[in-house]
mmCIF file of C-alpha atoms and ligand atoms in Angstrom:
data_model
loop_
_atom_site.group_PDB
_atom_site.id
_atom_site.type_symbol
_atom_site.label_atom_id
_atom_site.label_comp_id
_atom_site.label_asym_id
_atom_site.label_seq_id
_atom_site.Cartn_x
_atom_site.Cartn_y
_atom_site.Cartn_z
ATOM 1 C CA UNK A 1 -0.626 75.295 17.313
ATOM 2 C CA UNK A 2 -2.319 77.175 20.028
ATOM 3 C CA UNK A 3 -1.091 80.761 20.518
ATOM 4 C CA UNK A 4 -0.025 79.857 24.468
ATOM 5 C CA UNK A 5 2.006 76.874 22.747
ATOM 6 C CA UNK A 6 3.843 79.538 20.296
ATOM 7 C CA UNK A 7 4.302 82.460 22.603
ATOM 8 C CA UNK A 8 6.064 79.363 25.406
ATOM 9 C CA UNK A 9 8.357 78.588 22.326
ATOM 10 C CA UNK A 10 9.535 81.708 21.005
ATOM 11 C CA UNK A 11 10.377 82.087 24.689
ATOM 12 C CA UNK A 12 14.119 80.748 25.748
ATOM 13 C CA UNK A 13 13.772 78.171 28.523
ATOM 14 C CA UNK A 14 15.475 79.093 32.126
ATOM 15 C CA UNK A 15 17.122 77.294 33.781
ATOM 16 C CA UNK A 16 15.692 76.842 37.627
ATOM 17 C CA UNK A 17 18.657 78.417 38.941
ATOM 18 C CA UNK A 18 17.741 81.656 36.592
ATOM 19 C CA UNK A 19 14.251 81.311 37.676
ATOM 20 C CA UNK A 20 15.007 81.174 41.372
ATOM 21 C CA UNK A 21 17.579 84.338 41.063
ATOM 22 C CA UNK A 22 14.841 86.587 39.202
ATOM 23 C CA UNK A 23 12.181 85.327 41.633
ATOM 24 C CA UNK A 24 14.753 86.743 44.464
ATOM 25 C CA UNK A 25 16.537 89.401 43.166
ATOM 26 C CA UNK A 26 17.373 92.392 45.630
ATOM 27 C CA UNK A 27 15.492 94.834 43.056
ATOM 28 C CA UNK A 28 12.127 93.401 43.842
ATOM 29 C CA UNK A 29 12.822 91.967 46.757
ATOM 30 C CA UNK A 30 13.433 94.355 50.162
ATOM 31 C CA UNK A 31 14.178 91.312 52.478
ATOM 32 C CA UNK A 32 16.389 89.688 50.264
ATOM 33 C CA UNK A 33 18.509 93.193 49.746
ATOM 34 C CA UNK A 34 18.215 94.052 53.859
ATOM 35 C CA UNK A 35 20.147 91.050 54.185
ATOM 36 C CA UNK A 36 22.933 91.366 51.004
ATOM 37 C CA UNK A 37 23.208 95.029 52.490
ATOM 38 C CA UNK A 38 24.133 93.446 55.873
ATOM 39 C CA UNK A 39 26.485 91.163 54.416
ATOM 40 C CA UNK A 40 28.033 94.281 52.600
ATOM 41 C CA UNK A 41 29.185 96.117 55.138
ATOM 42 C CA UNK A 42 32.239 96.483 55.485
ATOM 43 C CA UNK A 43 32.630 96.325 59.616
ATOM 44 C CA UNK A 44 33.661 93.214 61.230
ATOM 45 C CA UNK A 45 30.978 91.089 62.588
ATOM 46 C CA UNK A 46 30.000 92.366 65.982
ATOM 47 C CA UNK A 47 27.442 92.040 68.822
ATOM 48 C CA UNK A 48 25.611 94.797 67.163
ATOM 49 C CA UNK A 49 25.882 93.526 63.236
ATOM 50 C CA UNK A 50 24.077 89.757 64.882
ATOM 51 C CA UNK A 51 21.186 92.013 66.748
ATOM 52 C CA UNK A 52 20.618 93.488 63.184
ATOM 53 C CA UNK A 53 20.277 90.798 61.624
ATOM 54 C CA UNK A 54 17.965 89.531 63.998
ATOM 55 C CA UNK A 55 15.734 92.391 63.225
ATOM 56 C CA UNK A 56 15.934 92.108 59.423
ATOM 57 C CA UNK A 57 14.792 88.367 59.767
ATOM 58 C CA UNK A 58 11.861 89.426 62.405
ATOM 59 C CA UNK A 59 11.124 91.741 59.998
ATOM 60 C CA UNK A 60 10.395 89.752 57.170
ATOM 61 C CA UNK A 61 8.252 88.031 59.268
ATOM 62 C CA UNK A 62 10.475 85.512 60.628
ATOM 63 C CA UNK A 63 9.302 84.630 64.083
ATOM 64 C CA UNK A 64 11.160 85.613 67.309
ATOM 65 C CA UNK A 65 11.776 82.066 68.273
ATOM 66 C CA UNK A 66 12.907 80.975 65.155
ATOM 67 C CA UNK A 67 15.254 84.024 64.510
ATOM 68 C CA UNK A 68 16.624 83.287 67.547
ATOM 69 C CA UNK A 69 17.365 79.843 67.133
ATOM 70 C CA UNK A 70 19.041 80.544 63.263
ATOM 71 C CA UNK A 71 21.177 83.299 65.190
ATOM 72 C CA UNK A 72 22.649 81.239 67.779
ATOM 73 C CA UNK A 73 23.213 78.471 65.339
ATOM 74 C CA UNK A 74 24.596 81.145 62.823
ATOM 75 C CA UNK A 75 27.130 82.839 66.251
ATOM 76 C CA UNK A 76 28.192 79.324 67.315
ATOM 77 C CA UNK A 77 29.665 78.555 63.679
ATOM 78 C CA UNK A 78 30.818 81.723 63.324
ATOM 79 C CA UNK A 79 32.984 81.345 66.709
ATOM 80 C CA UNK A 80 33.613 77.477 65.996
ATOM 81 C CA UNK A 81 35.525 78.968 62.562
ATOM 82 C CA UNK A 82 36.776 82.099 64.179
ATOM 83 C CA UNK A 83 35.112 84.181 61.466
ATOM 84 C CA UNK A 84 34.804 87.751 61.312
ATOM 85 C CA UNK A 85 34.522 88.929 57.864
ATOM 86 C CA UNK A 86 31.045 89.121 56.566
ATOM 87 C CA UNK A 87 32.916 87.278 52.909
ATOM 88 C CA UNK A 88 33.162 84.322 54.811
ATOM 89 C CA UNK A 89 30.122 84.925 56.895
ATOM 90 C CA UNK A 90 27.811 84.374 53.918
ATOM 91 C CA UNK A 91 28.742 80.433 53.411
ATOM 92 C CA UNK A 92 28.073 79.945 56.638
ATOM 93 C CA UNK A 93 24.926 81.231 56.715
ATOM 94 C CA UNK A 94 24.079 79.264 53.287
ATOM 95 C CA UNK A 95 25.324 75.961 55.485
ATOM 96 C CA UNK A 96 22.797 77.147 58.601
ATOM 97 C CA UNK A 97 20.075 77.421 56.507
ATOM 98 C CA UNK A 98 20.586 74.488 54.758
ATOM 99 C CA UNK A 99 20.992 72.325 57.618
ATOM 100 C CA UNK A 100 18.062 74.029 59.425
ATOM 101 C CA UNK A 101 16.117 72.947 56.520
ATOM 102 C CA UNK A 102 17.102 69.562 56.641
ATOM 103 C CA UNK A 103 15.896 66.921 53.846
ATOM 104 C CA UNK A 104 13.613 68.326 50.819
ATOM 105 C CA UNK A 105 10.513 66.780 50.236
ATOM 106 C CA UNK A 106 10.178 63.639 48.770
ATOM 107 C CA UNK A 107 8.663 64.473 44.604
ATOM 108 C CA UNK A 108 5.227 62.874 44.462
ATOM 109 C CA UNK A 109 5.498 59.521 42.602
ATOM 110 C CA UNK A 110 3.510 59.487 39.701
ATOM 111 C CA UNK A 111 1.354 56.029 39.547
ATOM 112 C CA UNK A 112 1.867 53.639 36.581
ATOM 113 C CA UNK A 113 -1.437 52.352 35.908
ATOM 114 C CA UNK A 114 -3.912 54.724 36.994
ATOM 115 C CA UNK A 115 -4.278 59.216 36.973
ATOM 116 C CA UNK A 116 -1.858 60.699 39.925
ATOM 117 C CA UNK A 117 -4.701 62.922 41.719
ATOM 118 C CA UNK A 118 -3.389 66.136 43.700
ATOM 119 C CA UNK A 119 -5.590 67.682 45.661
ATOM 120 C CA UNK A 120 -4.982 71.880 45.822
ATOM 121 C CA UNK A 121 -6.321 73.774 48.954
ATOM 122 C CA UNK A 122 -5.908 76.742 50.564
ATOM 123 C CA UNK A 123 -7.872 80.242 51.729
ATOM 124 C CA UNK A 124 -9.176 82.832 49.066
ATOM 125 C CA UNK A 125 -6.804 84.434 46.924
ATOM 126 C CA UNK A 126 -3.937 82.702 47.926
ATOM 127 C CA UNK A 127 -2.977 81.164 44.260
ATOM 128 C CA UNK A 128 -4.531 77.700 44.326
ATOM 129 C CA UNK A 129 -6.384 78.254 40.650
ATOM 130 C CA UNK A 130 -2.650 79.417 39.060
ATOM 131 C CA UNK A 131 -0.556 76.836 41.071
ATOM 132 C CA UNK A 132 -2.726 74.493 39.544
ATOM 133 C CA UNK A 133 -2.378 75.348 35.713
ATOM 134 C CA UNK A 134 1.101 75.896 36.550
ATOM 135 C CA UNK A 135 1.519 72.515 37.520
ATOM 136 C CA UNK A 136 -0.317 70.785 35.085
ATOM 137 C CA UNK A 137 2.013 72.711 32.793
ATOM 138 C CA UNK A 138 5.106 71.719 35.009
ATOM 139 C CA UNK A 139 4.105 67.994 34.142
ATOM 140 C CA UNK A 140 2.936 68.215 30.950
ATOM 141 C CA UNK A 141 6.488 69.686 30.109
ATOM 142 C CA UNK A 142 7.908 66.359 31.919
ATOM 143 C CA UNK A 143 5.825 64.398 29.499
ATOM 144 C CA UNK A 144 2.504 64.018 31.281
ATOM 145 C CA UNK A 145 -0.861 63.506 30.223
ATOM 146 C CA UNK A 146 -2.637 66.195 32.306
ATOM 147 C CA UNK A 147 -5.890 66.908 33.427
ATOM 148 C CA UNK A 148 -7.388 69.822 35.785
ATOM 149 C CA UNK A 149 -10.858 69.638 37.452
ATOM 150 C CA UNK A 150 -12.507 72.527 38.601
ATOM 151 C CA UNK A 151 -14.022 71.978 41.738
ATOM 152 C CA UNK A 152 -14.122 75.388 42.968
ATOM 153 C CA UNK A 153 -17.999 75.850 42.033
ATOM 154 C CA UNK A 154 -18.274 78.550 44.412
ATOM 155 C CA UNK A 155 -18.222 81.691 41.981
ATOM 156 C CA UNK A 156 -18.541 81.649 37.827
ATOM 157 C CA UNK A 157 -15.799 83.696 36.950
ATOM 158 C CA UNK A 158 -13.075 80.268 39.175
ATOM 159 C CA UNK A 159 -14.241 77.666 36.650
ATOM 160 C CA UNK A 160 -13.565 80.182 33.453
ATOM 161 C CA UNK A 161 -10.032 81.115 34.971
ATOM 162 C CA UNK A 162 -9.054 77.325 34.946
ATOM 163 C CA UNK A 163 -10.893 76.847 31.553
ATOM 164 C CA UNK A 164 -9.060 79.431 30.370
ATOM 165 C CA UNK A 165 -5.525 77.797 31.071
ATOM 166 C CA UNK A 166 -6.862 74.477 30.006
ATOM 167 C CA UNK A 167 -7.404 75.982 26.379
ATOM 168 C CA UNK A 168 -3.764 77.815 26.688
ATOM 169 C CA UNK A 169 -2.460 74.433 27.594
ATOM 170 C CA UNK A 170 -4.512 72.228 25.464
ATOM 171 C CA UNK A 171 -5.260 69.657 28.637
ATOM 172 C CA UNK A 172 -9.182 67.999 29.251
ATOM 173 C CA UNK A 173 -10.796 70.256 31.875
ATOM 174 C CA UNK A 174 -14.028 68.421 34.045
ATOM 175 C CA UNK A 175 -16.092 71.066 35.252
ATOM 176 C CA UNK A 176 -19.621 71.346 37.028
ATOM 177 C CA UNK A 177 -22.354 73.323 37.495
ATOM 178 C CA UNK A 178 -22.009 76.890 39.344
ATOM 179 C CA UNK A 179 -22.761 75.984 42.793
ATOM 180 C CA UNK A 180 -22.827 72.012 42.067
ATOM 181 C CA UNK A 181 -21.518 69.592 44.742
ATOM 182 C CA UNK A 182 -17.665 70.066 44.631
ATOM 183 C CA UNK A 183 -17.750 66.531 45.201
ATOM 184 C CA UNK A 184 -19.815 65.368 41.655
ATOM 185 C CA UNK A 185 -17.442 67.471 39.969
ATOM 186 C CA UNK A 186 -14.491 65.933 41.620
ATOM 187 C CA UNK A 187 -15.908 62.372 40.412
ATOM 188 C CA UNK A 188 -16.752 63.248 36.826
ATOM 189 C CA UNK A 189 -13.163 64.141 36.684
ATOM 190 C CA UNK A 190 -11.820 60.899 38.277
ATOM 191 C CA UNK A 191 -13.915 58.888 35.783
ATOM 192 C CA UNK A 192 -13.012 61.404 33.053
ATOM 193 C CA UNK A 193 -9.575 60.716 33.861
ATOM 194 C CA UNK A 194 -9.553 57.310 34.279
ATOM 195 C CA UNK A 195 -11.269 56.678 30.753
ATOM 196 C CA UNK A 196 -8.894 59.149 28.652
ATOM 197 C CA UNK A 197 -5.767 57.295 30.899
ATOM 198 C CA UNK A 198 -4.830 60.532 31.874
ATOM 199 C CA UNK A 199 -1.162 60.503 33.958
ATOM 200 C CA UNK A 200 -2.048 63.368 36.457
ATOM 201 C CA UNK A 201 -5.479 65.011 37.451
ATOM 202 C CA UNK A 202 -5.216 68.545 39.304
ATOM 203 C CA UNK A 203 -8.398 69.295 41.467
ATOM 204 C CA UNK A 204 -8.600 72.911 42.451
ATOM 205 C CA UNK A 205 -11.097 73.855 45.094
ATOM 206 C CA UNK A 206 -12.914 76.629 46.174
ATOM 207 C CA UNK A 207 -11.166 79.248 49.062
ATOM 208 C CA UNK A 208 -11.621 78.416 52.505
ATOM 209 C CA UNK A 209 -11.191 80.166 55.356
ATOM 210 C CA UNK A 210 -9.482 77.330 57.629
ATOM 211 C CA UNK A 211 -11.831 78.402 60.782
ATOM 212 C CA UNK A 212 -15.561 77.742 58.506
ATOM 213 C CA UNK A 213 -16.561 74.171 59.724
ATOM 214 C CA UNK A 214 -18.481 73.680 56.568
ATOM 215 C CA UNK A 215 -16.041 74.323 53.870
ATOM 216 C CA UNK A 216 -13.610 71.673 55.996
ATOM 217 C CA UNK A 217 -16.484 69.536 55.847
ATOM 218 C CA UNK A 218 -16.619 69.658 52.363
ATOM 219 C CA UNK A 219 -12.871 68.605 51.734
ATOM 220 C CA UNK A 220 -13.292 65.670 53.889
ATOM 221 C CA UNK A 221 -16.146 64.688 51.675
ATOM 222 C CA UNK A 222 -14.062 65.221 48.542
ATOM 223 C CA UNK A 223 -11.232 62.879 49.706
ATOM 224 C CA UNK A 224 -13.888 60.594 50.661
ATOM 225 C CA UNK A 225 -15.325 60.504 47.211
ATOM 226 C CA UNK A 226 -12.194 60.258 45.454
ATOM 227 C CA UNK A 227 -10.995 57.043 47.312
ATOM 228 C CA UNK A 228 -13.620 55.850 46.271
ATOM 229 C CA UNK A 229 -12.468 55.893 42.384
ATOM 230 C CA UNK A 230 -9.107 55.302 43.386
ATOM 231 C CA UNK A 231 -8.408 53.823 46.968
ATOM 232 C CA UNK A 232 -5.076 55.421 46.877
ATOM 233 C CA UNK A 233 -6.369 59.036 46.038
ATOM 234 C CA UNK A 234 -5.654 61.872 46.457
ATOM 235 C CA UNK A 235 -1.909 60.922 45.962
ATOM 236 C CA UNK A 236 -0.804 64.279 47.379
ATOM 237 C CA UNK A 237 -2.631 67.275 49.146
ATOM 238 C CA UNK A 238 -0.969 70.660 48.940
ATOM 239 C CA UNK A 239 -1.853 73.439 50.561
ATOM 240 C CA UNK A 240 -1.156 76.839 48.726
ATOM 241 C CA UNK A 241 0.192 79.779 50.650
ATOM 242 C CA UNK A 242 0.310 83.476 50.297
ATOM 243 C CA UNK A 243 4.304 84.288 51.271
ATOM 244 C CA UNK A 244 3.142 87.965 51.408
ATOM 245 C CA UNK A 245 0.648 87.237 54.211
ATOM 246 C CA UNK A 246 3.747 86.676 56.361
ATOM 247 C CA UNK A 247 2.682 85.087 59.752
ATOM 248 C CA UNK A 248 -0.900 84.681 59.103
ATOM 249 C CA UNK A 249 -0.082 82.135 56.530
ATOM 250 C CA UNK A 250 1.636 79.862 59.565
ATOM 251 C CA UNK A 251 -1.732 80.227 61.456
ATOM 252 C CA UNK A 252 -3.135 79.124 58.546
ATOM 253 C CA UNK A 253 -1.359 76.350 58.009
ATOM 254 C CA UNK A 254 -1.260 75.145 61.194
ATOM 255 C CA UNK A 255 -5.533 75.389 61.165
ATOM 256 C CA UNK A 256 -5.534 73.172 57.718
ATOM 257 C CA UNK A 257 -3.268 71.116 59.337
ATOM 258 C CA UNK A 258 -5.481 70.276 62.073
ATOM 259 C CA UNK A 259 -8.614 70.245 59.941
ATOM 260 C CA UNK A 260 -7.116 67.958 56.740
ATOM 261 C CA UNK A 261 -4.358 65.815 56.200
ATOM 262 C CA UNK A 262 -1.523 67.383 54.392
ATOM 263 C CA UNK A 263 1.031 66.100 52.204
ATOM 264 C CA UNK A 264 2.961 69.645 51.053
ATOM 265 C CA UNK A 265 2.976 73.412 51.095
ATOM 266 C CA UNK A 266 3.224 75.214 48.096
ATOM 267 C CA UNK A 267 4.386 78.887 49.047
ATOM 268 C CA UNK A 268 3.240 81.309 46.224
ATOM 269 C CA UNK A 269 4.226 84.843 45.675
ATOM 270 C CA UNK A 270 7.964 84.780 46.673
ATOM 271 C CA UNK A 271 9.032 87.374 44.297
ATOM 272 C CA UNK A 272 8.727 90.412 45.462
ATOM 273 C CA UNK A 273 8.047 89.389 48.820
ATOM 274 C CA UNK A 274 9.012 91.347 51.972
ATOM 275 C CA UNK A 275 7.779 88.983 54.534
ATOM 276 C CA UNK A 276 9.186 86.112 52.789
ATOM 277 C CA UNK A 277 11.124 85.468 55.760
ATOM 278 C CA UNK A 278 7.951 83.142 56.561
ATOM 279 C CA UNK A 279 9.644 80.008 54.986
ATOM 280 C CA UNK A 280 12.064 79.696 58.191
ATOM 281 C CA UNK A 281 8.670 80.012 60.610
ATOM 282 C CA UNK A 282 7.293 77.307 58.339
ATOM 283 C CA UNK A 283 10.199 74.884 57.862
ATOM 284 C CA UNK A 284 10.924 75.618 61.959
ATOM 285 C CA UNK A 285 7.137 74.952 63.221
ATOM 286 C CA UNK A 286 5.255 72.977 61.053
ATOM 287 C CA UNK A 287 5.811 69.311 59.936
ATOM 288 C CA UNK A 288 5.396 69.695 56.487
ATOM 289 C CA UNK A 289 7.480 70.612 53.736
ATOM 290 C CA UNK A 290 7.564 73.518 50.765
ATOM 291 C CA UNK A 291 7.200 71.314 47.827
ATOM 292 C CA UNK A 292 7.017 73.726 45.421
ATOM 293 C CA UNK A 293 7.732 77.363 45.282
ATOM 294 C CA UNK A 294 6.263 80.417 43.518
ATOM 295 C CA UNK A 295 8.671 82.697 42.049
ATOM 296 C CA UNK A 296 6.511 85.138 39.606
ATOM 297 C CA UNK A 297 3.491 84.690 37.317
ATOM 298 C CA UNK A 298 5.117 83.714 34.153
ATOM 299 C CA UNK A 299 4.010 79.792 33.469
ATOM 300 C CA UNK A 300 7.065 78.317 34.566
ATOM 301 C CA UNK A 301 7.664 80.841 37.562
ATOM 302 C CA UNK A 302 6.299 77.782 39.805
ATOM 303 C CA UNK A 303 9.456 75.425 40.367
ATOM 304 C CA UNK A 304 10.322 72.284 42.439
ATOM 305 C CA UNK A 305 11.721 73.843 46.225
ATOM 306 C CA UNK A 306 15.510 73.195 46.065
ATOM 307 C CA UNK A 307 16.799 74.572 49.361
ATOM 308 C CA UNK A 308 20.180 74.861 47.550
ATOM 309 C CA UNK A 309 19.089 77.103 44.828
ATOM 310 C CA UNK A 310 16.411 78.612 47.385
ATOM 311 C CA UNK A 311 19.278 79.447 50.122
ATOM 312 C CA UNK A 312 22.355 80.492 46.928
ATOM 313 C CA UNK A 313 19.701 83.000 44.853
ATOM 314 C CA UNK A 314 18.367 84.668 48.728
ATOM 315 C CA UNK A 315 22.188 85.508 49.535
ATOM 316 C CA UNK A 316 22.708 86.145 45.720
ATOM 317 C CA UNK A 317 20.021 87.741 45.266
ATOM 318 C CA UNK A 318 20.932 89.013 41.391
ATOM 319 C CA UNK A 319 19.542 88.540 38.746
ATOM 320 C CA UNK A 320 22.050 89.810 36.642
ATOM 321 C CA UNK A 321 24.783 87.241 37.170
ATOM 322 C CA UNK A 322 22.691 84.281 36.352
HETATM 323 N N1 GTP B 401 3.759 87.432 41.772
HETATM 324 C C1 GTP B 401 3.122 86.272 41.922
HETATM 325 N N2 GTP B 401 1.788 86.239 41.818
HETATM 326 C C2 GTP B 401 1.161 85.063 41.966
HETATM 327 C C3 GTP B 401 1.862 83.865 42.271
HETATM 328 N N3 GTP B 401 0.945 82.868 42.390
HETATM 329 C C4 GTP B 401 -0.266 83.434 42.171
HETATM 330 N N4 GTP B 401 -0.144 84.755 41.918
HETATM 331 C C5 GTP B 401 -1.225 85.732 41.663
HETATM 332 O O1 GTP B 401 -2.131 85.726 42.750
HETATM 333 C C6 GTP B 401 -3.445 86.084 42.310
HETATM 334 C C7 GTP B 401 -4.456 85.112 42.871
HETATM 335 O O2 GTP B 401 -4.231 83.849 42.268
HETATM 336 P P1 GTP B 401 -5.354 82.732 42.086
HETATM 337 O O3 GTP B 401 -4.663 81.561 41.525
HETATM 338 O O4 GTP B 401 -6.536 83.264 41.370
HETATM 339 O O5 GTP B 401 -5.721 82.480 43.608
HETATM 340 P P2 GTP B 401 -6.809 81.482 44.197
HETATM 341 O O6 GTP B 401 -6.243 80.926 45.452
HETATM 342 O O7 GTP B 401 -7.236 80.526 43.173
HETATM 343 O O8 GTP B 401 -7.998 82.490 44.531
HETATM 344 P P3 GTP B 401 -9.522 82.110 44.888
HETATM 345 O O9 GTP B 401 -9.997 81.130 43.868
HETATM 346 O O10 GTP B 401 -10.239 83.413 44.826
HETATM 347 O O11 GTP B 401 -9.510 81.555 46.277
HETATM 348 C C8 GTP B 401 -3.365 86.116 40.788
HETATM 349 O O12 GTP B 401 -3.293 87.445 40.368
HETATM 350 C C9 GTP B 401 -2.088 85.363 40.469
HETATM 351 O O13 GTP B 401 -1.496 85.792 39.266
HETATM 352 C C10 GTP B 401 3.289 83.939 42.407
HETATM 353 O O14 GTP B 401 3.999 82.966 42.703
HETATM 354 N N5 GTP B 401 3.863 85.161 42.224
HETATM 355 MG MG1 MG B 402 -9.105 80.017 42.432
#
C-alpha cells in the first residue's frame, strides 16, 4: 500500500460540513470574523451598523454594486420582519445569501460507456495542477477509475508536480514531452483512457494569462482535438480561481469567459482568505457557477460548493463546534 494510501487512512474522514467550518473559521479567516464581530455586537441594528457592514463586504472585495444590492435585500427583510436584534439578524442574512445564490450547479454527469474528460484552466499559480489531483482523488474516493493528463508542457518541474500526485494516488498519468504540443499530449491521454476504460480523465493545462491570444489559441485547439476522440468532450471546463486575488479574479473570469466556453468555476484558496468576499461579485456578475470550492491544501480540502454549508460555516465561522 502506497504511503499516500496509509497516511489518508490513519486519517479520520470529515465530514463536508467539518471541512467547510475549518476552511472558514474566524481564526484564519479576517472577513469571516469582521462579519461574526458585527453580528456580535450588542447594539440594535441601526443606519450606522448596515453602512458597516457595507464596508466589511467592500472590503473583502465584494463589489460596490453588489454590496449594495445584498444590503437592500438584507434592510428590506429586516423591516418586512421588524427585526432588530443582530440574533435574529443572522438567519436572515443566511436566507439573503442563499436566495441571492439561487440554484447550485448541476454535478457533472459521469458518462457510462466512455472516460468523463474535464478540462482545468486558469492563469499561473492559481491552483489548476492541485485542483486537479484533488479531484481525481475526490472521484476516485466515489469509486472512479481516474486518470490525469498533463498538458501543461510549458515548464519541467508542472508535469513532475502532477506525476507526483499520480504516484500518491496510484492513478495512470499521460504525459508529453517538455514543450510538446499540449494538444498530442491531450490525445495520448484520450486514447490512453479510452483503452484502460478509464471513468474520468483530468487534463491540466499550462497558466494563461486570459489577455495572450496565443495561449487562448491553444485551448481552442485542445477542445478541438479532444472532440475529436470523443464528440462529446470535454464534458466539463472549469476554470480555477485564486479567491485571494479578490477582484482581479472577476476580470479574469469574465476574459476566459469571452475567450472559451465555460462550464464551472472552481474558487481555490478560501481558507484564509480576506478578499473572499469575491464569491458574491462572482455569483452576482458572471453566468457561471462555483462548482467546487477550495477550503485548504489537505487532499480532501477541495469539496462540492453547497451554498448551505458555504453560507452556515461563513456566519459560523468555528471550527470548534463542528
Ligand atoms: N490554502 C490553499 N492553498 C491552495 C489551494 N489550492 C491550491 N493551493 C496552493 O496554491 C499553490 C499553487 O497551486 P498549483 O496547483 O501549483 O497552481 P497552478 O495553477 O497549477 O500553477 P501554475 O501551473 O504555475 O499555473 C500551491 O502551493 C497550492 O498548494 C487551496 O484551496 N487552499
Ligand atoms: Mg500547474
Amino acid at each position: 500500500m502506497s504511503f499516500f494510501k496509509k497516511l489518508t487512512q490513519r486519517l479520520k474522514p470529515r465530514s463536508d460540513k467539518q471541512i467547510y467550518s475549518e476552511g472558514l473559521d474566524r481564526k484564519t479567516n479576517k472577513f469571516v470574523n469582521k462579519l461574526l464581530l458585527l453580528f456580535e455586537e450588542e447594539s440594535e441594528i441601526d443606519e450606522s451598523w448596515i453602512e458597516r457592514m457595507m464596508v466589511v463586504l467592500i472590503e473583502a472585495d465584494v463589489s460596490v454594486a453588489t454590496a449594495r444590492k445584498l444590503m437592500k435585500s438584507f434592510q428590506k427583510l429586516l423591516d418586512e420582519n421588524e427585526i432588530t436584534e443582530k440574533l435574529y439578524a443572522k438567519d436572515v442574512f443566511k436566507q439573503v445569501l442563499n436566495e441571492f445564490y439561487g440554484q447550485e450547479a448541476p454535478q457533472l454527469k459521469i458518462a457510462d460507456n466512455r472516460p468523463t474528460v474535464i478540462l482545468v484552466v486558469g492563469v499561473n499559480g492559481s491552483g489548476k495542477t492541485t485542483s486537479c489531483s484533488k479531484l481525481a482523488y475526490m472521484y476516485q474516493e466515489q469509486g472512479y477509475k481516474v486518470g490525469l493528463v498533463a498538458a501543461d508542457t510549458f515548464r519541467a518541474a508542472a508535469t513532475q508536480q502532477l506525476e507526483l500526485w499520480a504516484q500518491k494516488l496510484e492513478v495512470p498519468i499521460f504525459k508529453g514531452k517538455l514543450h510538446a504540443d499540449p494538444s498530442s499530449v491531450i490525445v495520448d491521454g484520450l486514447k490512453g483512457a479510452i483503452d484502460q476504460q478509464l471513468d474520468i480523465v483530468i487534463c491540466d493545462t499550462a497558466g494563461r494569462l486570459q489577455t495572450k491570444t496565443n495561449l487562448m489559441t491553444e485551448l481552442t485547439k485542445m477542445k478541438r482535438v479532444m472532440a475529436k476522440f470523443i464528440p462529446e468532450a470535454p464534458d466539463a471546463t472549469y476554470l480555477v480561481l485564486d479567491a485571494t486575488l479578490g477582484q482581479n479574479s472577476l476580470i479574469q473570469a469574465k476574459e476566459f469567459e469571452k475567450a472559451t466556453a465555460l462550464d464551472g468555476i472552481v474558487l481555490t484558496k478560501m481558507d484564509g482568505s480576506a478578499k473572499g468576499g469575491i464569491i458574491f461579485s462572482i455569483i452576482d456578475e458572471m453566468n457561471l457557477k462555483v462548482n467546487f470550492i477550495g477550503l485548504g491544501e489537505q487532499m480532501d480540502d477541495l469539496r462540492p460548493f453547497s451554498r448551505e454549508l458555504f453560507f452556515d460555516s461563513l456566519l459560523d465561522g468555528n471550527s470548534d463546534n463542528a
